[in-house]
Short mmCIF file of C-alpha atoms in Angstrom, two decimals:
data_model
loop_
_atom_site.label_atom_id
_atom_site.label_comp_id
_atom_site.label_asym_id
_atom_site.label_seq_id
_atom_site.Cartn_x
_atom_site.Cartn_y
_atom_site.Cartn_z
CA MET A 247 -10.02 0.82 17.32
CA LYS A 248 -12.24 2.88 14.93
CA SER A 249 -9.97 5.14 14.19
CA ALA A 250 -7.06 3.25 13.56
CA VAL A 251 -8.92 1.28 11.13
CA ASN A 252 -10.16 4.23 9.43
CA ARG A 253 -6.27 5.15 9.32
CA PHE A 254 -5.44 1.84 7.84
CA ARG A 255 -8.47 1.93 5.08
CA ILE A 256 -7.06 5.31 3.90
CA MET A 257 -3.49 4.04 4.09
CA ALA A 258 -4.60 0.81 1.81
CA ILE A 259 -6.65 2.38 -0.57
CA ILE A 260 -3.77 4.80 -1.42
CA CYS A 261 -1.17 2.75 -1.34
CA GLY A 262 -3.27 -0.04 -3.46
CA VAL A 263 -3.82 2.86 -5.92
CA MET A 264 0.09 3.96 -5.94
CA SER A 265 0.78 0.41 -6.11
CA LEU A 266 -1.09 0.18 -9.23
CA LEU A 267 0.86 3.53 -10.69
CA LEU A 268 4.01 1.62 -10.01
CA TRP A 269 3.44 -1.75 -11.46
CA PHE A 270 1.18 -0.03 -14.78
CA ILE A 271 2.74 3.35 -15.30
CA TYR A 272 6.18 3.55 -14.04
CA MET A 273 7.71 0.22 -14.99
CA PRO A 274 6.43 0.24 -18.52
CA GLY A 275 7.42 3.71 -18.80
CA LYS A 276 11.03 3.08 -17.37
CA TYR A 277 11.90 0.42 -20.01
CA MET A 278 9.93 1.82 -22.93
CA LEU A 279 11.21 5.21 -22.35
CA ASP A 280 14.55 4.08 -21.68
CA GLY A 281 16.33 5.95 -23.94
CA ILE A 282 14.21 9.73 -23.89
CA ASP A 283 14.57 12.17 -21.11
CA ASP A 284 11.00 11.89 -20.92
CA HIS A 285 10.94 9.12 -18.15
CA LYS A 286 12.52 11.86 -15.35
CA TYR A 287 8.86 12.80 -14.14
CA LEU A 288 8.12 9.13 -13.63
CA ILE A 289 10.99 8.79 -10.84
CA VAL A 290 8.75 10.45 -8.36
CA ILE A 291 6.18 7.66 -8.33
CA PRO A 292 8.35 5.06 -6.58
CA ILE A 293 9.50 7.92 -4.22
CA VAL A 294 6.20 8.83 -3.04
CA HIS A 295 4.99 4.88 -3.15
CA GLY A 296 8.29 4.05 -0.86
CA TYR A 297 6.96 6.81 1.99
CA LEU A 298 3.29 5.88 1.62
CA TYR A 299 4.31 1.91 2.26
CA MET A 300 6.46 3.01 5.30
CA VAL A 301 2.84 4.71 6.79
CA TYR A 302 0.85 1.93 5.48
CA LEU A 303 3.44 -0.40 7.44
CA LEU A 304 2.81 1.49 10.58
CA THR A 305 -1.26 1.68 10.32
CA ALA A 306 -1.40 -1.77 9.41
CA LEU A 307 0.81 -3.04 12.91
CA GLN A 308 -1.49 -0.44 14.97
CA VAL A 309 -4.39 -1.93 13.94
CA GLY A 310 -2.97 -5.22 14.52
CA VAL A 311 -1.69 -4.03 18.09
CA LYS A 312 -5.03 -2.68 18.57
CA GLY A 313 -6.98 -5.70 17.37
CA ARG A 314 -4.44 -8.21 19.42
CA TRP A 315 -3.66 -10.13 16.43
CA HIS A 316 -1.12 -12.56 16.01
CA LEU A 317 2.21 -11.97 14.49
CA ILE A 318 1.54 -13.78 11.42
CA LYS A 319 -1.63 -12.07 10.69
CA ILE A 320 -0.13 -9.06 10.73
CA LEU A 321 2.96 -10.02 8.31
CA TRP A 322 0.37 -10.90 5.94
CA VAL A 323 -1.62 -7.52 6.36
CA MET A 324 1.61 -6.18 5.74
CA LEU A 325 2.67 -8.22 2.98
CA ALA A 326 -0.92 -7.02 1.09
CA GLY A 327 0.77 -4.18 0.70
CA THR A 328 3.56 -5.09 -2.22
CA LEU A 329 0.90 -6.49 -4.62
CA PRO A 330 -1.55 -3.72 -6.26
CA VAL A 331 -4.74 -5.74 -5.92
CA ALA A 332 -3.92 -7.31 -2.12
CA SER A 333 -4.05 -4.04 -0.33
CA PHE A 334 -7.61 -3.70 -1.77
CA ILE A 335 -8.79 -6.85 -0.52
CA ALA A 336 -7.07 -6.92 2.98
CA GLU A 337 -8.68 -3.65 3.58
CA ARG A 338 -11.94 -4.87 2.63
CA ARG A 339 -11.65 -7.78 5.18
CA ILE A 340 -10.81 -5.65 8.17
CA VAL A 341 -13.17 -3.36 7.68
CA LYS A 342 -15.59 -6.29 7.85
CA GLN A 343 -13.98 -7.47 11.14
CA TYR A 344 -14.34 -4.14 12.63
CA PRO A 345 -17.10 -2.35 11.42
#
């Protein structure tokens, strides 16, 4: 269980940072630099975030199955990856639950 929690912890932090980049770097840059070709480098952020979010979902599912959680709790933890700060909160609560 400890290795599953460690994998989830790493992915929650990475996914949270990528979500912050998506919300506060990519989205404003996309609309502020709309007519300029400078935003072509920003397209990497949502692509990387999408792939990492899929890995986050798998690690959340793994922790939930190993921890024998209810389906609702697993879904809430999975949804925590969609908001920038929520994945950090979910990570802290799960690490406290499984030290």
